[in-house]
Short mmCIF file of C-alpha atoms in Angstrom, two decimals:
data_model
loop_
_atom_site.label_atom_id
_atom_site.label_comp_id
_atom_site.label_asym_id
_atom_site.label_seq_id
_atom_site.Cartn_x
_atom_site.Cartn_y
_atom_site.Cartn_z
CA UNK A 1 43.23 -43.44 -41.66
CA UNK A 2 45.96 -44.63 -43.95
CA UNK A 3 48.47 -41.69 -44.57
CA UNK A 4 47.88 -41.44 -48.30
CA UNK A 5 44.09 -41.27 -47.73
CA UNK A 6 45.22 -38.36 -44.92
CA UNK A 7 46.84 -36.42 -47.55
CA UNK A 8 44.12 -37.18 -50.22
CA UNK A 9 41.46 -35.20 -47.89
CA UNK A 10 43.67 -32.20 -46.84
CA UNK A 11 44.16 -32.17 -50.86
CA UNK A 12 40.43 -31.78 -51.11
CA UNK A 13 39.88 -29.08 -48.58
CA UNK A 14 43.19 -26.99 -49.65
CA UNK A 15 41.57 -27.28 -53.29
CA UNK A 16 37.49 -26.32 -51.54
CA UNK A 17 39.41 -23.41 -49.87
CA UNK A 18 41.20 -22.06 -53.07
CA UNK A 19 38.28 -22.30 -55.64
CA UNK A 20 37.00 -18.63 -55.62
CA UNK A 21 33.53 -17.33 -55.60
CA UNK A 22 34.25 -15.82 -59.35
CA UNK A 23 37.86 -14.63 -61.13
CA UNK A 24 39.17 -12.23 -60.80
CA UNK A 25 37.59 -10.09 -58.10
CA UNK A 26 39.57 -6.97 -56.57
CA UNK A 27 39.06 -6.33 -52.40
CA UNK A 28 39.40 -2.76 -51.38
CA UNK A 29 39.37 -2.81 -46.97
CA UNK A 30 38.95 0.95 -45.62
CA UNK A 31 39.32 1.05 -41.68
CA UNK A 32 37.91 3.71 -39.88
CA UNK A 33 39.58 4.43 -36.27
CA UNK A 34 37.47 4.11 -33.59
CA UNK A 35 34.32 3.98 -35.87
CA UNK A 36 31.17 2.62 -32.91
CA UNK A 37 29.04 -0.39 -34.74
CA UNK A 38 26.00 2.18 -33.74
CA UNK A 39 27.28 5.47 -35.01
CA UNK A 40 25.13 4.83 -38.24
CA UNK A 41 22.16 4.70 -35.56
CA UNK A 42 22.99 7.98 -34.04
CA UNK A 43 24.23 9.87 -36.92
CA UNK A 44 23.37 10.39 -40.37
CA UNK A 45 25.46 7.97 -43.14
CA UNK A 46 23.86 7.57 -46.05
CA UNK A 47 26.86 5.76 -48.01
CA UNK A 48 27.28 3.26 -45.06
CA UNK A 49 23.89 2.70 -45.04
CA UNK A 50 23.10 2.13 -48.40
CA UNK A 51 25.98 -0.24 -47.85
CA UNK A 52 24.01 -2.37 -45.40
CA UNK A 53 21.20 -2.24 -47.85
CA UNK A 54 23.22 -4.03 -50.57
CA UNK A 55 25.55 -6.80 -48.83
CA UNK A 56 26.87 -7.36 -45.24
CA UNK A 57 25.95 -5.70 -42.16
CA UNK A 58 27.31 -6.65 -39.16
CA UNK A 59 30.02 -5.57 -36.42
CA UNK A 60 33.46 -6.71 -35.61
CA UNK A 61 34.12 -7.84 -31.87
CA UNK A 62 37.74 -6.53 -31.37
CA UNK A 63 40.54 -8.51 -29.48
CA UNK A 64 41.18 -7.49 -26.02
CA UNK A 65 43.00 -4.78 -25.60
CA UNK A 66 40.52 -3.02 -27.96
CA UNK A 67 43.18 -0.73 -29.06
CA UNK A 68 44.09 0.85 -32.60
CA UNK A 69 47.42 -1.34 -33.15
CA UNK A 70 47.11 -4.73 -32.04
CA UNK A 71 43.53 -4.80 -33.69
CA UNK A 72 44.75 -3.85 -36.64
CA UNK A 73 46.95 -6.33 -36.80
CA UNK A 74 44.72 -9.17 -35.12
CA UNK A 75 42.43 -8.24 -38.52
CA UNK A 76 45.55 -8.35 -40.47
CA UNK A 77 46.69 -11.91 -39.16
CA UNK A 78 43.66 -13.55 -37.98
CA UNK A 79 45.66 -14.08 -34.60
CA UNK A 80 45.12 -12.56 -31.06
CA UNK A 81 47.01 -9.86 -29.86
CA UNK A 82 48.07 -12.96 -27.08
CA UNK A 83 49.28 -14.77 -30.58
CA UNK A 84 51.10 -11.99 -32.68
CA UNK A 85 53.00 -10.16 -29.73
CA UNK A 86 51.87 -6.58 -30.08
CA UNK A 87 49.68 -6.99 -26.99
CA UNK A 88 49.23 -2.92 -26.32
CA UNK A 89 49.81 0.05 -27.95
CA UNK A 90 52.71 0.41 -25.65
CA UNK A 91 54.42 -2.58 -23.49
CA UNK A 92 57.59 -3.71 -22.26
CA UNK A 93 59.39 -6.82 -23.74
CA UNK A 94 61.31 -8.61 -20.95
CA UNK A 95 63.36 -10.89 -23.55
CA UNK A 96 65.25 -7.66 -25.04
CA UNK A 97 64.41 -5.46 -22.32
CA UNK A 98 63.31 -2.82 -24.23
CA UNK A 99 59.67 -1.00 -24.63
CA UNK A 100 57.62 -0.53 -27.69
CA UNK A 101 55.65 2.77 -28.00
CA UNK A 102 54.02 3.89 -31.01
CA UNK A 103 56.24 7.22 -30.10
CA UNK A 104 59.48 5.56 -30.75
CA UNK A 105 60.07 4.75 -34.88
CA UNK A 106 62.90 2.67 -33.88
CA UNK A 107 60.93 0.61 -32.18
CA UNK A 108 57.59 0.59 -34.12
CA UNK A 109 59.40 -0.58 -37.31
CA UNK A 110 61.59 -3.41 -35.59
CA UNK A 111 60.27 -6.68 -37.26
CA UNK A 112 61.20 -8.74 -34.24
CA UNK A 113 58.12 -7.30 -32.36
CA UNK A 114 55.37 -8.42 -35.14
CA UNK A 115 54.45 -11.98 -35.11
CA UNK A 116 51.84 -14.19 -37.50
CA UNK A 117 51.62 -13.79 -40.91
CA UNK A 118 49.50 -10.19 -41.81
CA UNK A 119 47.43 -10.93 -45.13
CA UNK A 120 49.35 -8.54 -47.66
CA UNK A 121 52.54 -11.48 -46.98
CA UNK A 122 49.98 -14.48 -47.49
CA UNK A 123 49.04 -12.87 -50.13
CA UNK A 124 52.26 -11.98 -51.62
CA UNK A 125 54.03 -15.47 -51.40
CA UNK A 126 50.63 -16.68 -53.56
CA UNK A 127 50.78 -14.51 -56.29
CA UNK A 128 48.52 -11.67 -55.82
CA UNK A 129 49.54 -8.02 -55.85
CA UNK A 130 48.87 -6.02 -52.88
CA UNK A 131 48.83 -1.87 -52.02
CA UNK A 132 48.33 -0.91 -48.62
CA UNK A 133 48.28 2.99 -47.20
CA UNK A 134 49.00 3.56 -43.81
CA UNK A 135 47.67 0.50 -42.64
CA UNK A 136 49.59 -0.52 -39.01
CA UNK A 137 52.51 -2.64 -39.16
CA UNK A 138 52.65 -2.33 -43.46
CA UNK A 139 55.91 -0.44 -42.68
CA UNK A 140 57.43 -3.34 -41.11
CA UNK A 141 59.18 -5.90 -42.73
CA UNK A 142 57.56 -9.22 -41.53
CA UNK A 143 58.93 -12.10 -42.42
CA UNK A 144 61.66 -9.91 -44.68
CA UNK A 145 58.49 -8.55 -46.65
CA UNK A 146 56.90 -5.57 -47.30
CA UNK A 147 53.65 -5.71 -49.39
CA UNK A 148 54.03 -4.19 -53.05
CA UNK A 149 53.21 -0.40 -52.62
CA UNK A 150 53.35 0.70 -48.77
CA UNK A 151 53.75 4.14 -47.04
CA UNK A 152 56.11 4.96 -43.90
CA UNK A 153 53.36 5.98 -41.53
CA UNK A 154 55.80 8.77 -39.64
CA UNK A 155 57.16 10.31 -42.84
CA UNK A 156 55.82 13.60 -43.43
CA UNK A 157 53.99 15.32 -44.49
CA UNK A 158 51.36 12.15 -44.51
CA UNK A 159 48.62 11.85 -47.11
CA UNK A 160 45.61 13.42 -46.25
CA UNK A 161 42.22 10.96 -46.04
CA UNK A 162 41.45 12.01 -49.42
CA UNK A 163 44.92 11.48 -50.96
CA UNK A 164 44.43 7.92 -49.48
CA UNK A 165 41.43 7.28 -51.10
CA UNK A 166 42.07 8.76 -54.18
CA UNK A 167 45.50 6.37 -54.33
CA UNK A 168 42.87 3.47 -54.10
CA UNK A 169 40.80 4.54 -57.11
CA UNK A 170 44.64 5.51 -58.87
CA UNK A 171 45.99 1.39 -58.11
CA UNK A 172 42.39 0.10 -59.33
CA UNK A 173 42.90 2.15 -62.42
CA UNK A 174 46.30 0.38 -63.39
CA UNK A 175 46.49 -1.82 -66.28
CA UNK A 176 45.49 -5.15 -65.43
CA UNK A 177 48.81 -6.92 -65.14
CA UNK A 178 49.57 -4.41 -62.34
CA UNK A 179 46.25 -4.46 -60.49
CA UNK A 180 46.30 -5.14 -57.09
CA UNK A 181 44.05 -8.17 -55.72
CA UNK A 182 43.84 -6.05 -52.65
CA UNK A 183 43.85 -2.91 -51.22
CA UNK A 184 43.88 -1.58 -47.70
CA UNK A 185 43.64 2.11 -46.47
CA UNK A 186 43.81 3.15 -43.03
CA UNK A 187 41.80 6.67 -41.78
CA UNK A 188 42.36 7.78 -38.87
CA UNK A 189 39.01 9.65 -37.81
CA UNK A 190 37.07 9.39 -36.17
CA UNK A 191 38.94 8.29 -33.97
CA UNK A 192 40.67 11.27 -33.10
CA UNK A 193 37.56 13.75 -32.83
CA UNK A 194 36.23 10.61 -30.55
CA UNK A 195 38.98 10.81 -28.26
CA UNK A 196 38.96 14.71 -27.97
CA UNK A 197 35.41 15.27 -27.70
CA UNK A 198 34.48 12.12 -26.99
CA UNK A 199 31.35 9.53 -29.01
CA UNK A 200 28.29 12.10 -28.46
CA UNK A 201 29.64 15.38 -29.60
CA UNK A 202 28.94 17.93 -32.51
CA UNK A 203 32.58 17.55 -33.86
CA UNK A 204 32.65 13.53 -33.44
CA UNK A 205 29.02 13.87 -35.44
CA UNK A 206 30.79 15.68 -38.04
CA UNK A 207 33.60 13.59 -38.09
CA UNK A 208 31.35 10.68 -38.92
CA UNK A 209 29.60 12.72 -41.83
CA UNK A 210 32.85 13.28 -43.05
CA UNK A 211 33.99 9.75 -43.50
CA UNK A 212 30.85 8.73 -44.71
CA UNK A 213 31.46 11.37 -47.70
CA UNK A 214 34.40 9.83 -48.41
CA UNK A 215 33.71 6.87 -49.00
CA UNK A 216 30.99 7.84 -51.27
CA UNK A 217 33.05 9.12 -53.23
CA UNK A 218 35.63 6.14 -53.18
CA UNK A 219 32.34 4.20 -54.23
CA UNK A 220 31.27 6.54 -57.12
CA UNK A 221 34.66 6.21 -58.48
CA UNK A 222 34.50 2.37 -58.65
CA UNK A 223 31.04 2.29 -59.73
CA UNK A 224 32.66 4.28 -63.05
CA UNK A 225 35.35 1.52 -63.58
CA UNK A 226 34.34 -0.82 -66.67
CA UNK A 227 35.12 -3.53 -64.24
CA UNK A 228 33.08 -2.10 -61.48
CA UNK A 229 30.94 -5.41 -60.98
CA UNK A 230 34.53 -7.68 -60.33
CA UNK A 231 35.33 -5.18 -56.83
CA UNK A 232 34.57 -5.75 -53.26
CA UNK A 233 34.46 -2.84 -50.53
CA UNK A 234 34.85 -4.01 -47.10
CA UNK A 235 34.37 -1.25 -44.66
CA UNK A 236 35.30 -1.79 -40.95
CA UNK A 237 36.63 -0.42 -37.75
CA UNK A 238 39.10 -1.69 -34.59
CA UNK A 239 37.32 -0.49 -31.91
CA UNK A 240 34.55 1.56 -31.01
CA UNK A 241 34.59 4.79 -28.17
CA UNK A 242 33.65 5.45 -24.27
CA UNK A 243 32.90 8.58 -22.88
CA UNK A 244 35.30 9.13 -19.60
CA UNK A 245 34.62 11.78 -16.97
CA UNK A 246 37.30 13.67 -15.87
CA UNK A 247 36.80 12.23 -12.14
CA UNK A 248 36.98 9.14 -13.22
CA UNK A 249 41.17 8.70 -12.79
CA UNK A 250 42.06 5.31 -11.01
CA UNK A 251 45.33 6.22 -9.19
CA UNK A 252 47.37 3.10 -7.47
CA UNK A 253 51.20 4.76 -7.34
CA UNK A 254 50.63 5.52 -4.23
CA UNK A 255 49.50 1.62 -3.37
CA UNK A 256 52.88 0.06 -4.77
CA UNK A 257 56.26 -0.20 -3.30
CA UNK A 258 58.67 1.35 -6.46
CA UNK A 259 61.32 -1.33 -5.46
CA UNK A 260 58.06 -3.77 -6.58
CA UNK A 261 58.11 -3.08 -9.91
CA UNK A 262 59.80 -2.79 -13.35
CA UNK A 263 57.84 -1.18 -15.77
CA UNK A 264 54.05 0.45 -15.23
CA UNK A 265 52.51 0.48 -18.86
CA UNK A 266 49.21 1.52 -20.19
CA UNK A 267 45.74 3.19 -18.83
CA UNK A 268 42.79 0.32 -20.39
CA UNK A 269 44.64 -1.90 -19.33
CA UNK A 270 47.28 -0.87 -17.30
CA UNK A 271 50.21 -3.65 -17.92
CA UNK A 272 52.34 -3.80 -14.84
CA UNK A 273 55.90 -5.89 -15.17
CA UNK A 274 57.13 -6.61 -11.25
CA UNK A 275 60.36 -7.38 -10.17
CA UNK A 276 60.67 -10.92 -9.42
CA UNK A 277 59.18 -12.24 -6.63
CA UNK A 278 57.23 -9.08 -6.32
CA UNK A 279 53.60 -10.26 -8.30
CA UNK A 280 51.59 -11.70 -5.22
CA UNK A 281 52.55 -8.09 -3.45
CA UNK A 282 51.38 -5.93 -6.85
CA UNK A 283 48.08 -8.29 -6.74
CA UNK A 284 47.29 -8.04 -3.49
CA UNK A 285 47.85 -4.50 -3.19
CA UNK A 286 45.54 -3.73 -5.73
CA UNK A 287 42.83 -6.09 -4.96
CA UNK A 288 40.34 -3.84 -3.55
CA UNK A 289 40.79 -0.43 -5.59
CA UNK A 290 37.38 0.47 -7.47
CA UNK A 291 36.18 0.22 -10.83
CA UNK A 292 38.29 -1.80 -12.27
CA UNK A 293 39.31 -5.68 -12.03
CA UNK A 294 43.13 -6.84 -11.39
CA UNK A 295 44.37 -10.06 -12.38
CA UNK A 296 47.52 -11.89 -12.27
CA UNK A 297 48.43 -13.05 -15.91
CA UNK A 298 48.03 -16.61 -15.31
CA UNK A 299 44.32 -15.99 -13.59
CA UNK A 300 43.15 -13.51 -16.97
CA UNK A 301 39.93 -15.08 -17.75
CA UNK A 302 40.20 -17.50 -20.47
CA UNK A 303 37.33 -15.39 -23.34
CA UNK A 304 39.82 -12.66 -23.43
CA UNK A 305 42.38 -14.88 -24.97
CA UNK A 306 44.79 -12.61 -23.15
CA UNK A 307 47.79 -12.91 -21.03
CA UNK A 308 50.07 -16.24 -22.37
CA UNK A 309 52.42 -13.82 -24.26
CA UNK A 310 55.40 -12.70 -22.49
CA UNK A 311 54.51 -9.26 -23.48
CA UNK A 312 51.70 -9.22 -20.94
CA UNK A 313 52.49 -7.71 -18.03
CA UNK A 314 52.40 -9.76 -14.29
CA UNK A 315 49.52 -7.98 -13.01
CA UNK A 316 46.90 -6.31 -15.43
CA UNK A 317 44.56 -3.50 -14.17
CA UNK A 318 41.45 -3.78 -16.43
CA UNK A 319 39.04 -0.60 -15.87
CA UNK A 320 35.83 -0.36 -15.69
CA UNK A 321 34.22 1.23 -18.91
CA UNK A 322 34.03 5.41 -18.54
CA UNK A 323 37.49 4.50 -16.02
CA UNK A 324 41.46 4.71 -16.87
CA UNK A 325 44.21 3.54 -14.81
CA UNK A 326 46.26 7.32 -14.62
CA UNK A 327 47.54 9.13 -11.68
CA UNK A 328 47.59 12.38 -13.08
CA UNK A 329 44.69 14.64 -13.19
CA UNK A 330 42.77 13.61 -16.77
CA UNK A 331 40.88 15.32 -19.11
CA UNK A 332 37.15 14.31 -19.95
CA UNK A 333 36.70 12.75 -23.36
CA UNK A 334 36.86 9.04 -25.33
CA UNK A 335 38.77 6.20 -24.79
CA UNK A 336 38.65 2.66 -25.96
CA UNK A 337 40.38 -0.52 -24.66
CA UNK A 338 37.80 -2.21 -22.72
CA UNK A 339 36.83 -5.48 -22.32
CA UNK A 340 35.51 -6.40 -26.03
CA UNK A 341 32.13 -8.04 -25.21
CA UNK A 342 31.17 -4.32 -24.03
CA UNK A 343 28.78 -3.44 -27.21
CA UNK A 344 30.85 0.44 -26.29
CA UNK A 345 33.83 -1.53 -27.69
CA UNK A 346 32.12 -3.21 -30.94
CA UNK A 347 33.39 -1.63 -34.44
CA UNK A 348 31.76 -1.24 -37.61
CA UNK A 349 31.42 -4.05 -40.56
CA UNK A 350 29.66 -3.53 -44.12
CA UNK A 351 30.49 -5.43 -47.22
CA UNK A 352 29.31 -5.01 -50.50
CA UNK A 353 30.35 -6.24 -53.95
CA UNK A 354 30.53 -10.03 -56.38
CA UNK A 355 31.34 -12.14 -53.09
CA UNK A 356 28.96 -10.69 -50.62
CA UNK A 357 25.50 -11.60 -49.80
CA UNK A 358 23.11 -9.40 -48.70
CA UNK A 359 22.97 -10.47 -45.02
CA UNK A 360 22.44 -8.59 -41.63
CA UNK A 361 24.75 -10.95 -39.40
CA UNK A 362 25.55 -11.05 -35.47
CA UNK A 363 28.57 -9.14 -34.56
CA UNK A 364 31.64 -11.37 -35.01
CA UNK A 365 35.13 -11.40 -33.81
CA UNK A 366 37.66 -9.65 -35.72
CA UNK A 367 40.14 -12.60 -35.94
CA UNK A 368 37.86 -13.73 -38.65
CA UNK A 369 38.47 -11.05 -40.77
CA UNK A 370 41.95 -12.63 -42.16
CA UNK A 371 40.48 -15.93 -43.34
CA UNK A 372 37.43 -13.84 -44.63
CA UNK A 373 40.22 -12.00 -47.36
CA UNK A 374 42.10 -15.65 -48.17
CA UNK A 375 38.70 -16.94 -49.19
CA UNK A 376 38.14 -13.92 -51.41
CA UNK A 377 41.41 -13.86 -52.54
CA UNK A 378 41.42 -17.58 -53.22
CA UNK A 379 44.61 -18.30 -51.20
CA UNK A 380 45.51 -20.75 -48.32
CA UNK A 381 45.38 -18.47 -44.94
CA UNK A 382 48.45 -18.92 -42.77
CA UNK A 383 47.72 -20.28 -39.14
CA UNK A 384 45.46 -18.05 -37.56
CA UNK A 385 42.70 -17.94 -34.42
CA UNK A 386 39.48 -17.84 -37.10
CA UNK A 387 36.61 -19.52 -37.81
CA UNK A 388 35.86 -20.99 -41.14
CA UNK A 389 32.00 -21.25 -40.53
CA UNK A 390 32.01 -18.00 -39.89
CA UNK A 391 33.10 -16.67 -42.45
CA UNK A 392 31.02 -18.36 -44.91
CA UNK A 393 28.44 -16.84 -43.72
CA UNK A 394 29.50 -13.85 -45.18
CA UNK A 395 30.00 -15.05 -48.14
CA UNK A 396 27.96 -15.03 -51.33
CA UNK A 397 25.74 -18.28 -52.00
CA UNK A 398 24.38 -19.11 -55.52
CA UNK A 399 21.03 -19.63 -54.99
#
């Protein structure tokens, strides 16, 4: 192909990618922690399921580690946790030597940890206005940007779920010229009730109920915008929630030498950095302990897209679901972090507004979710791990 006939075509599919489904549309994305694709089977939610009655329904297939912050970001870059570097919730980084824990502020806000582009930037350098609350990593500066209107997560006292969602309905309510395009809001239930009591409980139940009220009233407040027709609501999740008995503790301290190892990290999965020289001994120590599966990072299976990254540890304990890696005594309740094609790990999806057809849809991996907001958007995505065809099948189609 001649080089000017080269450019010609990526002209044409740049120009396909851009043309939006109608102008100008506004995206609100509401995440809800730990929120199971099948909680609207078990519990009542009649917002989220008049939601699937309208447009999308479907669930997201997290990234492995299904954990809250690098699937977060994965659906805020489109990239693997492999690809963007926060590869746990908590892991060791053997360039500066130093560990990242949600815990430490210092750490969590150091821009030299988050790599890829996250959406509110592509968005940004393009022209559209963006307002995120509490989303994870918005309080870093990526790339030396923040998005337009952003909250510190660890500054107190933080707005309450409510306060969130009433900021949404307050930005959508600006005059037009300061509108944002898009605009994400992070909850964190119920996650947390999920964790404590674990998926199947009373409080987790009511946890659900109250989300679900929420965002029917988030809804009812768009619906009385004169330009209710032009906005999008995207509801989704990270991960979903596994019940773990308190018995079910998978101890190996006691299998590994301490002059072995640098840095043990993590319970689903358990991240372990060795000393050098000292991997085959980690591996083969742990080779025959129960319920879970150990791998050396090079030998991670390749449909986890896991274990290139520096980040990664040398050996990884992966757990069984109901299992953690812990050699403490534990108590019984939810955990996530599980191998993601474990439907226990799939998280909610429901879309409904001008771009959205009404379409029940396989669950789909969350990588997707970044090109899914270009195209609505009508900006050029950034590299990322998605898939174009899959996304269009989310899409609205004139008939």
């Amino acid at each position: 192909m001649k080089q000017s006939t080269k450019y010609l075509v990526l002209a044409t599919v740049c120009l396909l990618w851009l043309v939006p489904v109608r102008a100008r549309h506004y995206t609100v994305v509401v995440s809800l922690d730990g929120f199971r694709w099948d909680y609207p089977q078990w519990y009542d939610t009649p917002f989220i399921d008049f939601m699937a009655n309208k447009g999308v329904s479907s669930g997201l297939i997290p990234s492995y580690p299904s954990k809250t912050f690098p699937n977060h970001y994965t659906i805020a870059t489109g990239l693997y946790p492999d690809h963007h570097g926060i590869v746990a919730n908590e892991f060791y980084d053997p360039v500066t030597h130093t560990d990242f824990a949600l815990k430490c502020q210092e750490q969590k806000l150091n821009p030299r940890f988050y790599g890829g582009e996250p959406i509110w930037n592509t968005a940004q350098r393009q022209g559209k206005r963006v307002a995120v609350f509490y989303w994870p990593g918005s309080d870093v500066k990526v790339n030396g940007r923040y998005p337009d209107k952003f909250l510190i997560y660890d500054k107190t006292p933080r707005l309450s779920m409510e306060a969130r969602l009433e900021g949404v309905i307050e930005e959508l309510r600006r005059p037009e010229s300061e509108r944002p395009d898009l605009i994400m809001a992070y909850l964190e239930q119920p996650d947390a009730n999920g964790h404590t009591y674990g998926p199947q409980h009373k409080n987790t139940r009511q946890a659900v109920h109250v989300t679900d009220s929420l965002l029917q009233t988030l809804y009812n407040s768009i619906a009385a915008l004169p330009y209710a027709d032009d906005v999008n609501l995207i509801l989704l999740s990270d991960h979903g929630m596994s019940w773990v008995d308190n018995h079910h503790a998978i101890g190996i301290k006691h299998l590994l030498k301490p002059e072995w190892t640098l840095m043990i990290s993590g319970s689903v999965p358990c991240n372990i950095y060795t000393q050098k020289g000292y991997q085959d001994s980690v591996y083969m120590a742990l080779q025959h302990i129960d319920h879970a599966k150990v791998w050396k990072k090079q030998e991670i299976p390749a449909y986890l897209h896991y274990g290139k990254h520096e980040r990664v540890g040398d050996v990884v304990v992966s757990p069984d679901i109901g299992y953690v890696v812990y050699d403490e005594p534990i108590t019984q309740g939810g955990t996530h972090g599980y191998d993601p094609t474990l439907s226990d790990m799939h998280a909610v999806f429901r879309a409904i507004g001008p771009d959205f057809d009404h379409v029940s849809l396989p669950h789909f991996e969350n990588v997707n979710v970044y090109m899914l907001l270009c195209k609505v958007l009508g900006i050029l995505p950034a590299p990322n791990d998605g898939n174009t065809e899959v996304v269009e099948t989310i899409l609205y189609k004139k008939r």
